[in-house]
GROMACS .gro file of C-alpha atoms in nm:
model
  435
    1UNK     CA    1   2.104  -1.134  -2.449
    2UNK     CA    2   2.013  -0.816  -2.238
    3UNK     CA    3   2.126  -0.836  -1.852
    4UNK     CA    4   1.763  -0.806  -1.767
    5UNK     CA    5   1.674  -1.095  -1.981
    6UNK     CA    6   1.972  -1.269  -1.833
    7UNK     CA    7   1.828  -1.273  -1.525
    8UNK     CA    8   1.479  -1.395  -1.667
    9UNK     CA    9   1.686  -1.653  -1.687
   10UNK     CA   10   1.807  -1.750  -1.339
   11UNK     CA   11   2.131  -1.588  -1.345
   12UNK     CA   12   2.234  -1.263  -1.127
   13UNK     CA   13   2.314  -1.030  -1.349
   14UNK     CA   14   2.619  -0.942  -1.085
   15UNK     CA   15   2.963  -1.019  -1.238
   16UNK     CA   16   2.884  -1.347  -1.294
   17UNK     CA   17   2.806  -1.391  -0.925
   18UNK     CA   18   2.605  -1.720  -0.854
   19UNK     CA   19   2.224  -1.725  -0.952
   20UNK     CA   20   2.008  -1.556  -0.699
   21UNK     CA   21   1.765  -1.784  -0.491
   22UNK     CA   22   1.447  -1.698  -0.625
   23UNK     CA   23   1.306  -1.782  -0.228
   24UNK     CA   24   1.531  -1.554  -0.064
   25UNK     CA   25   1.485  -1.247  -0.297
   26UNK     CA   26   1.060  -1.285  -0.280
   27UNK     CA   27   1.172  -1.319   0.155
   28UNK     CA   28   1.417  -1.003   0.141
   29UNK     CA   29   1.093  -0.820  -0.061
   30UNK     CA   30   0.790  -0.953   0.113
   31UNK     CA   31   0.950  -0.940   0.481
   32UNK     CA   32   1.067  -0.608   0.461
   33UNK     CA   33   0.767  -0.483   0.274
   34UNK     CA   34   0.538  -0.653   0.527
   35UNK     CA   35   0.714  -0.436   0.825
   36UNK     CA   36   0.663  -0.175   0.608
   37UNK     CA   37   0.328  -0.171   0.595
   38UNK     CA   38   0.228  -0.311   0.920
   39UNK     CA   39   0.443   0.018   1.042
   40UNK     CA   40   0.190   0.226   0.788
   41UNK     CA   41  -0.152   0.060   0.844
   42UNK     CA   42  -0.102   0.037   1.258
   43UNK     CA   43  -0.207   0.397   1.227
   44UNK     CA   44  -0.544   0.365   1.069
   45UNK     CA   45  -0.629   0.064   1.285
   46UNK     CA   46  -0.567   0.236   1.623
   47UNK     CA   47  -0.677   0.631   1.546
   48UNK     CA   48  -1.036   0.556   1.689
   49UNK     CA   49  -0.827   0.489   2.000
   50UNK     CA   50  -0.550   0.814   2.027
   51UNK     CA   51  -0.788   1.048   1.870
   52UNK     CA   52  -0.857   1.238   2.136
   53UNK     CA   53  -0.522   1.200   2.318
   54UNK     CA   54  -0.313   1.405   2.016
   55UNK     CA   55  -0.607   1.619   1.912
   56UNK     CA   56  -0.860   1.846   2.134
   57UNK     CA   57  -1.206   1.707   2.125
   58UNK     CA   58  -1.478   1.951   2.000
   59UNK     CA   59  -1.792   1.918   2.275
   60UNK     CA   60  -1.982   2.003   1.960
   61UNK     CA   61  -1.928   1.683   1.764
   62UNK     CA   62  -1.674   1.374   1.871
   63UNK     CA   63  -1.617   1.322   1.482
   64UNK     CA   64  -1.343   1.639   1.505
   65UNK     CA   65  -1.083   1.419   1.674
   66UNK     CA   66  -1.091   1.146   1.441
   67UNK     CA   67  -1.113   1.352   1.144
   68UNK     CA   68  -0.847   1.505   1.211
   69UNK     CA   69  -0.664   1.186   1.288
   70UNK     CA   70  -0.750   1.123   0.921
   71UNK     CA   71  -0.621   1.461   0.790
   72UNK     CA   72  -0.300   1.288   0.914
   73UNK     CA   73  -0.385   1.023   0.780
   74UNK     CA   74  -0.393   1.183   0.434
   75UNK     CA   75  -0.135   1.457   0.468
   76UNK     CA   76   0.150   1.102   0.513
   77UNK     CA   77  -0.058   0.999   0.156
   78UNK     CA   78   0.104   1.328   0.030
   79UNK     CA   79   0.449   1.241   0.105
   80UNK     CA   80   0.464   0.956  -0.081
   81UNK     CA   81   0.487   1.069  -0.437
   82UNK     CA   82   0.812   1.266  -0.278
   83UNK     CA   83   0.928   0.915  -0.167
   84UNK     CA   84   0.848   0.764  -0.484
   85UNK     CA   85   1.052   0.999  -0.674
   86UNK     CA   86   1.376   0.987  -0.462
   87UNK     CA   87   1.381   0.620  -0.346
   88UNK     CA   88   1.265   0.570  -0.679
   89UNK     CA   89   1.566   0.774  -0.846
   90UNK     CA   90   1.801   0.600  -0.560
   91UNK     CA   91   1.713   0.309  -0.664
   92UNK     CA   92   1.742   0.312  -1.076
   93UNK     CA   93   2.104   0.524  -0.967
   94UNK     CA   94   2.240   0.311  -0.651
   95UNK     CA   95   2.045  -0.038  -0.715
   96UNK     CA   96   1.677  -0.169  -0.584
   97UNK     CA   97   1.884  -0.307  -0.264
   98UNK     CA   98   2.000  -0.003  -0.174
   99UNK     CA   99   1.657   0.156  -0.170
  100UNK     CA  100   1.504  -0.085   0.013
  101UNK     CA  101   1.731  -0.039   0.282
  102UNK     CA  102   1.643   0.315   0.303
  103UNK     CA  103   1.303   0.267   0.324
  104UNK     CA  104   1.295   0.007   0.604
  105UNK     CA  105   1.507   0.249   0.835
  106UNK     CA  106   1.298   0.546   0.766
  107UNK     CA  107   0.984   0.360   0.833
  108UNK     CA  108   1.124   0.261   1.178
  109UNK     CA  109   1.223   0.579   1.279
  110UNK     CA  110   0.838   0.735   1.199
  111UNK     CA  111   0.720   0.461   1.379
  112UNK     CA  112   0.929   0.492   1.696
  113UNK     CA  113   0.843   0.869   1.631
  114UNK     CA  114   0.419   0.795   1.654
  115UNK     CA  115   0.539   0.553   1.963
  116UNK     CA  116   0.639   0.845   2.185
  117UNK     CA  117   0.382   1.099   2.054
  118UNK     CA  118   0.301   1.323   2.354
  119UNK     CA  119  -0.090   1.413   2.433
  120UNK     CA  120  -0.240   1.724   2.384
  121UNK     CA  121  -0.350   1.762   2.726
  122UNK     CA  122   0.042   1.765   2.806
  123UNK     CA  123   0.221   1.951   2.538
  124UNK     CA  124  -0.086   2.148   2.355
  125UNK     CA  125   0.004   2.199   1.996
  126UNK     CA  126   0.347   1.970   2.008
  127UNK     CA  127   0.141   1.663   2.009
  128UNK     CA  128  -0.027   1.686   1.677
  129UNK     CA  129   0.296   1.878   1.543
  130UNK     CA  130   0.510   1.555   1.630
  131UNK     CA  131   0.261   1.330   1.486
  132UNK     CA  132   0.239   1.502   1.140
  133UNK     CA  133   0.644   1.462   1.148
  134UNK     CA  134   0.651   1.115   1.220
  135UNK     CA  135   0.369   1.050   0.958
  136UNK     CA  136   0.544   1.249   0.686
  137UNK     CA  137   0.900   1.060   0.754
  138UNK     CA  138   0.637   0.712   0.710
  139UNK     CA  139   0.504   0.881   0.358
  140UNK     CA  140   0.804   0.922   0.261
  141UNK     CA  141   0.895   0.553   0.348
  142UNK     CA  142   0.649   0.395   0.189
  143UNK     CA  143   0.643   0.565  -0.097
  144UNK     CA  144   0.965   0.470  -0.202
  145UNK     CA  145   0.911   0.123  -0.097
  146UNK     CA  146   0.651   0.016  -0.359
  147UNK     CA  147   0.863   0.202  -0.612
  148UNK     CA  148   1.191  -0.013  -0.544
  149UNK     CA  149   0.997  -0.309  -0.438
  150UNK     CA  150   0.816  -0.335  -0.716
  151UNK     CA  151   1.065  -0.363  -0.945
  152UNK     CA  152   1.286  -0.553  -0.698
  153UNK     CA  153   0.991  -0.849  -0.716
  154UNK     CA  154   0.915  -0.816  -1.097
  155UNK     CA  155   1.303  -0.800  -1.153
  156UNK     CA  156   1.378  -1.137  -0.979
  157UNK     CA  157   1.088  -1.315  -1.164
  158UNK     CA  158   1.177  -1.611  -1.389
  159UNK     CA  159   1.012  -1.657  -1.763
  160UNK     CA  160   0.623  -1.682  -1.720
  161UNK     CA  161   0.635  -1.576  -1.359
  162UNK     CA  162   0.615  -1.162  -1.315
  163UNK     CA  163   0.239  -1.194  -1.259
  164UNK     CA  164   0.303  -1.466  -0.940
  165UNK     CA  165   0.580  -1.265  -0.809
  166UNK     CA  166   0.404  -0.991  -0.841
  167UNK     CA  167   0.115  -1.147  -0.635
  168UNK     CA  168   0.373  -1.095  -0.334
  169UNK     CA  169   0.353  -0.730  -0.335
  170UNK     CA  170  -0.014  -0.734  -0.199
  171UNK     CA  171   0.084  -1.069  -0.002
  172UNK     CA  172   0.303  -0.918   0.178
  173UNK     CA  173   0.121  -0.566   0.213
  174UNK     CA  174  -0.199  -0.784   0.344
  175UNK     CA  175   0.057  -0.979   0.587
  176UNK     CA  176   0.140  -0.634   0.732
  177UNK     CA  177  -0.148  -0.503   0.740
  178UNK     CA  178  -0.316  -0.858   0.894
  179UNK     CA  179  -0.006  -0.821   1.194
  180UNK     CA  180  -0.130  -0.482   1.243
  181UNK     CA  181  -0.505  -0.554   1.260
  182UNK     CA  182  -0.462  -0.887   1.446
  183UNK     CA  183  -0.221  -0.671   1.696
  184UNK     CA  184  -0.511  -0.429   1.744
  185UNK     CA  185  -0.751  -0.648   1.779
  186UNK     CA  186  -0.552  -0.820   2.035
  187UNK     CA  187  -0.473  -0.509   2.200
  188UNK     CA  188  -0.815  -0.423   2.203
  189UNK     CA  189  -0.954  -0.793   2.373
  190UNK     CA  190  -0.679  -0.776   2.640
  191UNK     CA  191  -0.683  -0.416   2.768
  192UNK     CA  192  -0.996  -0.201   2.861
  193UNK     CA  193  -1.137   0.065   2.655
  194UNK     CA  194  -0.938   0.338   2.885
  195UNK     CA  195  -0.645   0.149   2.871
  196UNK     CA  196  -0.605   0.119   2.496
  197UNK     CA  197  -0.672   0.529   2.515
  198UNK     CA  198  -0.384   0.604   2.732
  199UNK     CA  199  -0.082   0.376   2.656
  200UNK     CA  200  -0.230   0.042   2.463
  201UNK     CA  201  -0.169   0.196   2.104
  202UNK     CA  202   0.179   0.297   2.195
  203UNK     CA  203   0.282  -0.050   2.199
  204UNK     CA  204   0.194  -0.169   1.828
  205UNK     CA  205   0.445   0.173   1.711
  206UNK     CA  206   0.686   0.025   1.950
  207UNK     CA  207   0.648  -0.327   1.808
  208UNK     CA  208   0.679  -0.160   1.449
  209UNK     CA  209   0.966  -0.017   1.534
  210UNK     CA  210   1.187  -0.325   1.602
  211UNK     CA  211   1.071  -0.528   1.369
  212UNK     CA  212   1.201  -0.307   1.137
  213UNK     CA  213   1.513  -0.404   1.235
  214UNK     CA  214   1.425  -0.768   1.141
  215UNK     CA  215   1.361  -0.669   0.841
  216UNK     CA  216   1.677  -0.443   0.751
  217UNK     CA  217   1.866  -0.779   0.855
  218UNK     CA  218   1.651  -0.990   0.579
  219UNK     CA  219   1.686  -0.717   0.267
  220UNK     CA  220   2.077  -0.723   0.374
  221UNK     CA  221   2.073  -1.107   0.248
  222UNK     CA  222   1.917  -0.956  -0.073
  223UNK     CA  223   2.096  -1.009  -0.464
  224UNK     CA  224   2.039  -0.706  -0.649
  225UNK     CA  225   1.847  -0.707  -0.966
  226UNK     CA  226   2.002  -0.428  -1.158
  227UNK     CA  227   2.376  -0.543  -1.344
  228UNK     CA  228   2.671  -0.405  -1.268
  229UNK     CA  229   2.655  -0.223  -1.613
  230UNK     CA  230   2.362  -0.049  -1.589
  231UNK     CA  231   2.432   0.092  -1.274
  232UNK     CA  232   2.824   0.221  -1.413
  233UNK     CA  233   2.556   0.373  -1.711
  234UNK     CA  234   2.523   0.760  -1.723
  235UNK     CA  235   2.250   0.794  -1.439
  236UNK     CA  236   1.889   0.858  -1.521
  237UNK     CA  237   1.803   1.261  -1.417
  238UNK     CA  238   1.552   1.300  -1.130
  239UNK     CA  239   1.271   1.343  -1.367
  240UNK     CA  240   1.380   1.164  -1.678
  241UNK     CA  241   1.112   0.941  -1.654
  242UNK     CA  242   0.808   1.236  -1.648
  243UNK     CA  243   1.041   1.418  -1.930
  244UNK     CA  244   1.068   1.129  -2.120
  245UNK     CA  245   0.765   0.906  -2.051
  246UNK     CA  246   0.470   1.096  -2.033
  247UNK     CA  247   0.240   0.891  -2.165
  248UNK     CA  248   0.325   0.584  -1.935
  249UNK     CA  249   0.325   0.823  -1.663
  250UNK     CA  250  -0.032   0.945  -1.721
  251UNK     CA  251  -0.112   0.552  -1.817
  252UNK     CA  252   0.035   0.465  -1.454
  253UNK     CA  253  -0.222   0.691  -1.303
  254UNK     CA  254  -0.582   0.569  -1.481
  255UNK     CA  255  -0.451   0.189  -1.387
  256UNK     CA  256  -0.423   0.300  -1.036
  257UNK     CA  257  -0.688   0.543  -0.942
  258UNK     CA  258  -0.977   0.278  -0.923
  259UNK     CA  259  -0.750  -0.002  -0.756
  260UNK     CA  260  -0.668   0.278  -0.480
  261UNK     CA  261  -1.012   0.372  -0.378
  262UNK     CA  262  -1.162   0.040  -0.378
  263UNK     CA  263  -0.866  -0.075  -0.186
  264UNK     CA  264  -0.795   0.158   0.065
  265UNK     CA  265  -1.185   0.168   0.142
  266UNK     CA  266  -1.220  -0.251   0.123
  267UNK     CA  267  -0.897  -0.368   0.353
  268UNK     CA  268  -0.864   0.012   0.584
  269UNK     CA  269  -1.161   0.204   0.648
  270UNK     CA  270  -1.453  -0.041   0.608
  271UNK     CA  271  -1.418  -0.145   0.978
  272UNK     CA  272  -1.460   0.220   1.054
  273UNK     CA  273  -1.734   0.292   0.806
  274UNK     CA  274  -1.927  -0.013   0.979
  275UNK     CA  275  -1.852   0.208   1.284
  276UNK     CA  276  -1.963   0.532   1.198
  277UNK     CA  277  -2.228   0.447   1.003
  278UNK     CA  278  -2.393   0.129   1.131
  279UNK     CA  279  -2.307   0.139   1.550
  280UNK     CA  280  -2.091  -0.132   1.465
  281UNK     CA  281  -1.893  -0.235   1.775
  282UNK     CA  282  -1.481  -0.133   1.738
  283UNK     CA  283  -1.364  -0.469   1.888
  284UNK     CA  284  -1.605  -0.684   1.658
  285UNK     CA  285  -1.516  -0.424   1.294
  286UNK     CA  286  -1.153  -0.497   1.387
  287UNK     CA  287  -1.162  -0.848   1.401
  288UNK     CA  288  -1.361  -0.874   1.054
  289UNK     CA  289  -1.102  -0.626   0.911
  290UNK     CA  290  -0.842  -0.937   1.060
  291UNK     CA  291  -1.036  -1.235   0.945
  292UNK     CA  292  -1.064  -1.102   0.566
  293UNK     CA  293  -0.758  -0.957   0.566
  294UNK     CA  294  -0.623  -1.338   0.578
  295UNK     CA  295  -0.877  -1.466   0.294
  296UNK     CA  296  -0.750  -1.187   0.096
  297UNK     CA  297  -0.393  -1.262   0.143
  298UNK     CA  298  -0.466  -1.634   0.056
  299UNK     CA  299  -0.624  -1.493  -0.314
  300UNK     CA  300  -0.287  -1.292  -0.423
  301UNK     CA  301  -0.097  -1.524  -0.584
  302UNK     CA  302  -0.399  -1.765  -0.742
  303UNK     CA  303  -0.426  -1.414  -0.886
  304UNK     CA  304  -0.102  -1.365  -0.978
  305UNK     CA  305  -0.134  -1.742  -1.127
  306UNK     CA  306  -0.418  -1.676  -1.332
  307UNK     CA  307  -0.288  -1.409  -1.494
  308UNK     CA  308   0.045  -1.602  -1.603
  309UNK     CA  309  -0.202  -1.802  -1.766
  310UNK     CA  310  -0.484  -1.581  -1.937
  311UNK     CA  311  -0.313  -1.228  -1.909
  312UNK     CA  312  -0.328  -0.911  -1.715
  313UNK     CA  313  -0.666  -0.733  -1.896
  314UNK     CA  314  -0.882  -0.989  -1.803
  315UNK     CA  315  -0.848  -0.931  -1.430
  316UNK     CA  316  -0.821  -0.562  -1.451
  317UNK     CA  317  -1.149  -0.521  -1.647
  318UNK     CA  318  -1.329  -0.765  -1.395
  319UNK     CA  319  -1.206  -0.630  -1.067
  320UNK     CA  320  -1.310  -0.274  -1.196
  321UNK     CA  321  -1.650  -0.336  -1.350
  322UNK     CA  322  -1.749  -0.537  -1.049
  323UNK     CA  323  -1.679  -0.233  -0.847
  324UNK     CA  324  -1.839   0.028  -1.065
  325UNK     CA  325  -2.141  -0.203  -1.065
  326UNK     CA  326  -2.149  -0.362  -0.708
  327UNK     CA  327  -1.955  -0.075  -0.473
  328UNK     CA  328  -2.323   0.095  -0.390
  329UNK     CA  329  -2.454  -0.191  -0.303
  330UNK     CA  330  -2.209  -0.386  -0.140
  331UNK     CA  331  -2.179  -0.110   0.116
  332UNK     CA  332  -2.535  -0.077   0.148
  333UNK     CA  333  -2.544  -0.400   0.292
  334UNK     CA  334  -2.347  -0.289   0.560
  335UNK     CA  335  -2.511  -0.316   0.900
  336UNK     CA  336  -2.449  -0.362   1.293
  337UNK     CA  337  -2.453  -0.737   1.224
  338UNK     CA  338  -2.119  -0.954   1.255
  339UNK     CA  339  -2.210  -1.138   0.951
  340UNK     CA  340  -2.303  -0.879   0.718
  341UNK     CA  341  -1.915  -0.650   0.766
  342UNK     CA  342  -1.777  -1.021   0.718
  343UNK     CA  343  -1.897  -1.081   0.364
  344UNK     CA  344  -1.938  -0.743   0.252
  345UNK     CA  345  -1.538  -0.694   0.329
  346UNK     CA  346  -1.523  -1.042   0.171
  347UNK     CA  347  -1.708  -1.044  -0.159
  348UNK     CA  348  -1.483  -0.730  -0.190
  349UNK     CA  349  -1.165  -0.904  -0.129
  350UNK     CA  350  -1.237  -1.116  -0.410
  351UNK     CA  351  -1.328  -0.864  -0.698
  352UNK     CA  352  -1.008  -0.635  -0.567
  353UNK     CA  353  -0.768  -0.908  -0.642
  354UNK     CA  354  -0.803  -0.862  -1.002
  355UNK     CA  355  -0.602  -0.546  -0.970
  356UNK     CA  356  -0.376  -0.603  -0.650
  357UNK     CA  357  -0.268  -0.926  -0.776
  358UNK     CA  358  -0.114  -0.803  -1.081
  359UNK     CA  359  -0.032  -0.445  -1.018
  360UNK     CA  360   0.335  -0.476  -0.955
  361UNK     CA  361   0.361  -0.675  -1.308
  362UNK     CA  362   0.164  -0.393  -1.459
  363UNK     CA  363   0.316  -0.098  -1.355
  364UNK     CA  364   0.679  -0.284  -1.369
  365UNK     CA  365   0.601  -0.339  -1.734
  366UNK     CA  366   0.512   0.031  -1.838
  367UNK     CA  367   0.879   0.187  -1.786
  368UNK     CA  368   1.209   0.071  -1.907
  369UNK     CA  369   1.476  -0.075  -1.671
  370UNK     CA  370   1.673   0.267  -1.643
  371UNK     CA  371   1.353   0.457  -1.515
  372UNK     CA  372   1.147   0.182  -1.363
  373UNK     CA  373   1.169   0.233  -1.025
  374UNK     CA  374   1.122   0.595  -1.042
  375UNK     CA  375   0.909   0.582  -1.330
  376UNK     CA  376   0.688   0.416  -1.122
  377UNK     CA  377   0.695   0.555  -0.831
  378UNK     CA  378   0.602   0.935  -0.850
  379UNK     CA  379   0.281   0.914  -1.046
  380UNK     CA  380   0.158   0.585  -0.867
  381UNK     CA  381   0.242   0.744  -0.533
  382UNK     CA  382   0.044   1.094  -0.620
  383UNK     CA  383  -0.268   0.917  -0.766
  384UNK     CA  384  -0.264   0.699  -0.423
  385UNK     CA  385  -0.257   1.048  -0.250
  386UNK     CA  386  -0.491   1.219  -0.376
  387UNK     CA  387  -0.734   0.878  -0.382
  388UNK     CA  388  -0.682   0.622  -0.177
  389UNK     CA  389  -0.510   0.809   0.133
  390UNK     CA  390  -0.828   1.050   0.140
  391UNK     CA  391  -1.033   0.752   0.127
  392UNK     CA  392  -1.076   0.773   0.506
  393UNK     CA  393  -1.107   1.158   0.530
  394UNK     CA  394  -1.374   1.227   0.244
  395UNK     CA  395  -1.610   0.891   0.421
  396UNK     CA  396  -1.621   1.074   0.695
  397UNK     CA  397  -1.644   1.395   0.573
  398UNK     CA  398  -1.960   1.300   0.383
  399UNK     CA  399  -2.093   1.125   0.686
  400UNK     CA  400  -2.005   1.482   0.890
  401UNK     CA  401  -2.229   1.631   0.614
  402UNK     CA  402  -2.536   1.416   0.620
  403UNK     CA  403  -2.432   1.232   0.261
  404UNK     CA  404  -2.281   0.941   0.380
  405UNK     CA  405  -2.471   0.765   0.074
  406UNK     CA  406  -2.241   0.933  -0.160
  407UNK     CA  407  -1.923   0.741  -0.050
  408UNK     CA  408  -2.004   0.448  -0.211
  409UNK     CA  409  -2.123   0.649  -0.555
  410UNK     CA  410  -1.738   0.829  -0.502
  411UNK     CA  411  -1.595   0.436  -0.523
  412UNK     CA  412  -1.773   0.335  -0.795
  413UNK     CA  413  -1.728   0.610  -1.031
  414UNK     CA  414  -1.341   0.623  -1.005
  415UNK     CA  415  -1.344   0.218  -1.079
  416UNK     CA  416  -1.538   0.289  -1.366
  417UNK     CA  417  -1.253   0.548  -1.474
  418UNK     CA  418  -1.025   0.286  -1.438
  419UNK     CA  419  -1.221   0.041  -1.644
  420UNK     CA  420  -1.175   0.282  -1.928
  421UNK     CA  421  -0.815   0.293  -1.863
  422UNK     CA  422  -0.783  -0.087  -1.882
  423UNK     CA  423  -0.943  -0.113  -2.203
  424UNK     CA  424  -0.687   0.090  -2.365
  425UNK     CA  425  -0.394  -0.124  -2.215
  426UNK     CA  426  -0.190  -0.344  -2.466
  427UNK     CA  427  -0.181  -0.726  -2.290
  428UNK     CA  428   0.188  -0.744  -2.218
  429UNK     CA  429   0.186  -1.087  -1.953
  430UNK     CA  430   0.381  -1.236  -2.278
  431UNK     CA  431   0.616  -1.028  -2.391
  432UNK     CA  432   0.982  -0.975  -2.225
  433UNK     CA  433   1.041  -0.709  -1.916
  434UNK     CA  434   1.187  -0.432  -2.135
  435UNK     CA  435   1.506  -0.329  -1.991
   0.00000   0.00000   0.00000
């Protein structure tokens, strides 16, 4: 029996070590991951509010400021496939632990880094300079988090379980991104508009940044999922898996390019499309964005269930014909009206599952054990780049230009890419992680 398949089993494939707690290595996983990506998502929640204190406003149009806020937004996006190919390679070399532990401290240090982010007004060009640092040492972060999570979760699953532990990838993502909404929005109901301009969004970076030190504590507790053999193996070459993998590289990037868009525009920038394109009020969008958030973290592992049960196709091929068919007018339906952001972002939630919920077991199942992690993360990271991290930039780009009705079109077609993809995929929810 293989070490991987040993640990299937419920033993730590460490020297014959005691078996792992299942519990703690999903906490060491999701707790990091979730300070992660509240550290990540803080950003997009808050730019409507430090806009104009890091970049110069343009008396000609007030969209400059945040767009540009978005360029940064995007240009951390671009980092990640760097991340996913070193953590990645650091972790299929050194162990998933290891990674992870890397990760966590880099995020911190961006975060701390956006904390103390001068204004323009005092420093000129420094401000937007520092900025674009921190946000490229947080690219690089959480790129190589979802490559060495990933397998980390999938890794630790036991027989007819990858898709549920999977689940926890976009549990915890959602709890992070749910602290870092609910944070905002709290910000937000507490301090004045002019308040929350000048210092308010300093404090969720500074909140980011120590509970990243919680969660470098938690991930120290963690049982590594690689065996002591296969990390004393000749170590895989930085690019071994695009060398030797093409295929499942190219494969990686069709199952992700639809789940990107639809997520990035569903659980980050709806709450700013409402604002931008319906008068929606910023308090109200941000409390929607923190309400759904928490139905949609609720859904990941029913998900993650279901496809245990039935297989991964399934819920690929309905989460990405729903959006190719419903993504127009879904955000249509968007108005100035509390109700109507609330189930639009909802109904969304739902179809978006099918692919969050089962991504990690997807992906995890592509590569092989000695390229997983880095397998996994370069062409995953790249395609979320150049899709879902632009997400923000190109809706309000096309709003800029007068076409804000071809946003949703944009969504839709690049689900319906995906569907394609899907129905090429082999089911694989039954058959053994290959190691």
């Amino acid at each position: 029996m293989s070490s991987a398949e040993r640990l299937t089993e419920g033993r730590t494939p460490d020297d014959g070590a005691r078996p792992p707690s299942r519990l703690r290595q999903l906490a060491a996983a999701s707790v990091g991951n979730a300070v992660e990506w509240y550290d990540w998502y803080a950003y997009s929640f808050l730019a409507v509010y430090f806009a104009e204190q890091v970049f110069p406003a343009d008396t000609g149009n007030s969209l400059v400021p945040l767009l540009s806020t978005f360029a940064v937004f995007a240009v951390g996006f671009f980092m990640r496939p760097v991340g996913g190919l070193l953590m990645g390679a650091v972790a299929d070399r050194r162990g998933r632990r290891s990674a992870l532990t890397v990760t966590i401290l880099l995020m911190g240090a961006g975060s701390l880094l956006v904390a103390v982010t001068p204004t323009y007004a005092a420093t000129g060009v420094l401000a937007p300079l520092v900025l674009v640092i921190a946000r490229l040492v947080q690219g690089l972060s959480v790129g190589g988090e979802f490559a060495a999570s990933t397998t980390f979760l999938v890794e630790s699953a036991g027989p007819g379980r990858r898709g549920l532990f999977s689940s926890f990838q976009y549990v915890s993502t959602t709890l992070g991104q749910l602290l870092a909404s609910g944070t905002a929005a709290l910000l937000a109901a507490v301090l004045t508009e002019r308040e929350m301009g000048q210092w308010g969004w300093r404090v969720a970076f500074l909140i980011g940044a120590l509970l990243s030190l919680l969660g470098l504590w938690i991930r120290r507790g963690a049982q590594e999922t690689r065996s002591s053999e296969q990390r004393a193996a000749e170590r895989p070459g930085l690019f071994e898996a695009l060398r030797r993998h093409p295929r499942q590289s190219l494969l990686i990037c069709g199952i992700t390019a639809g789940g990107t868009i639809a997520y990035y525009t569903w659980t980050t920038y709806l709450p700013t499309y409402a604002q931008v394109n319906a008068g929606f009020d910023k308090g109200d969008s941000l409390t929607v964005g923190t309400v759904s958030l928490a139905f949609f973290a609720l859904l990941q592992p029913l998900g993650g269930m279901l496809s245990d049960r039935i297989g991964r196709k399934p819920l690929l091929l309905g989460f990405s014909l729903g959006f190719a068919v419903l993504a127009v007018p879904l955000l249509h339906l968007v108005t100035d009206a509390f109700l109507s952001l609330l189930l639009v972002q909802c109904a969304g939630m739902v179809l978006l599952t099918g692919y969050t919920s089962v991504a990690a077991a997807v992906n995890a199942e592509v590569f092989p054990a000695r390229v997983r992690a880095a397998g996994i993360g370069f062409p995953y990271s790249l395609t979320v780049a150049l899709f879902g991290g632009t997400a923000p930039y190109v809706g309000t780009w096309f709003k800029q230009a007068g076409h804000a009705d071809l946003f949703p079109w944009y969504v839709a077609a690049l689900c319906l890419v995906s569907f394609v993809v899907y129905l090429t995929l082999p089911e694989t929810s039954r058959q053994k992680l290959e190691t």
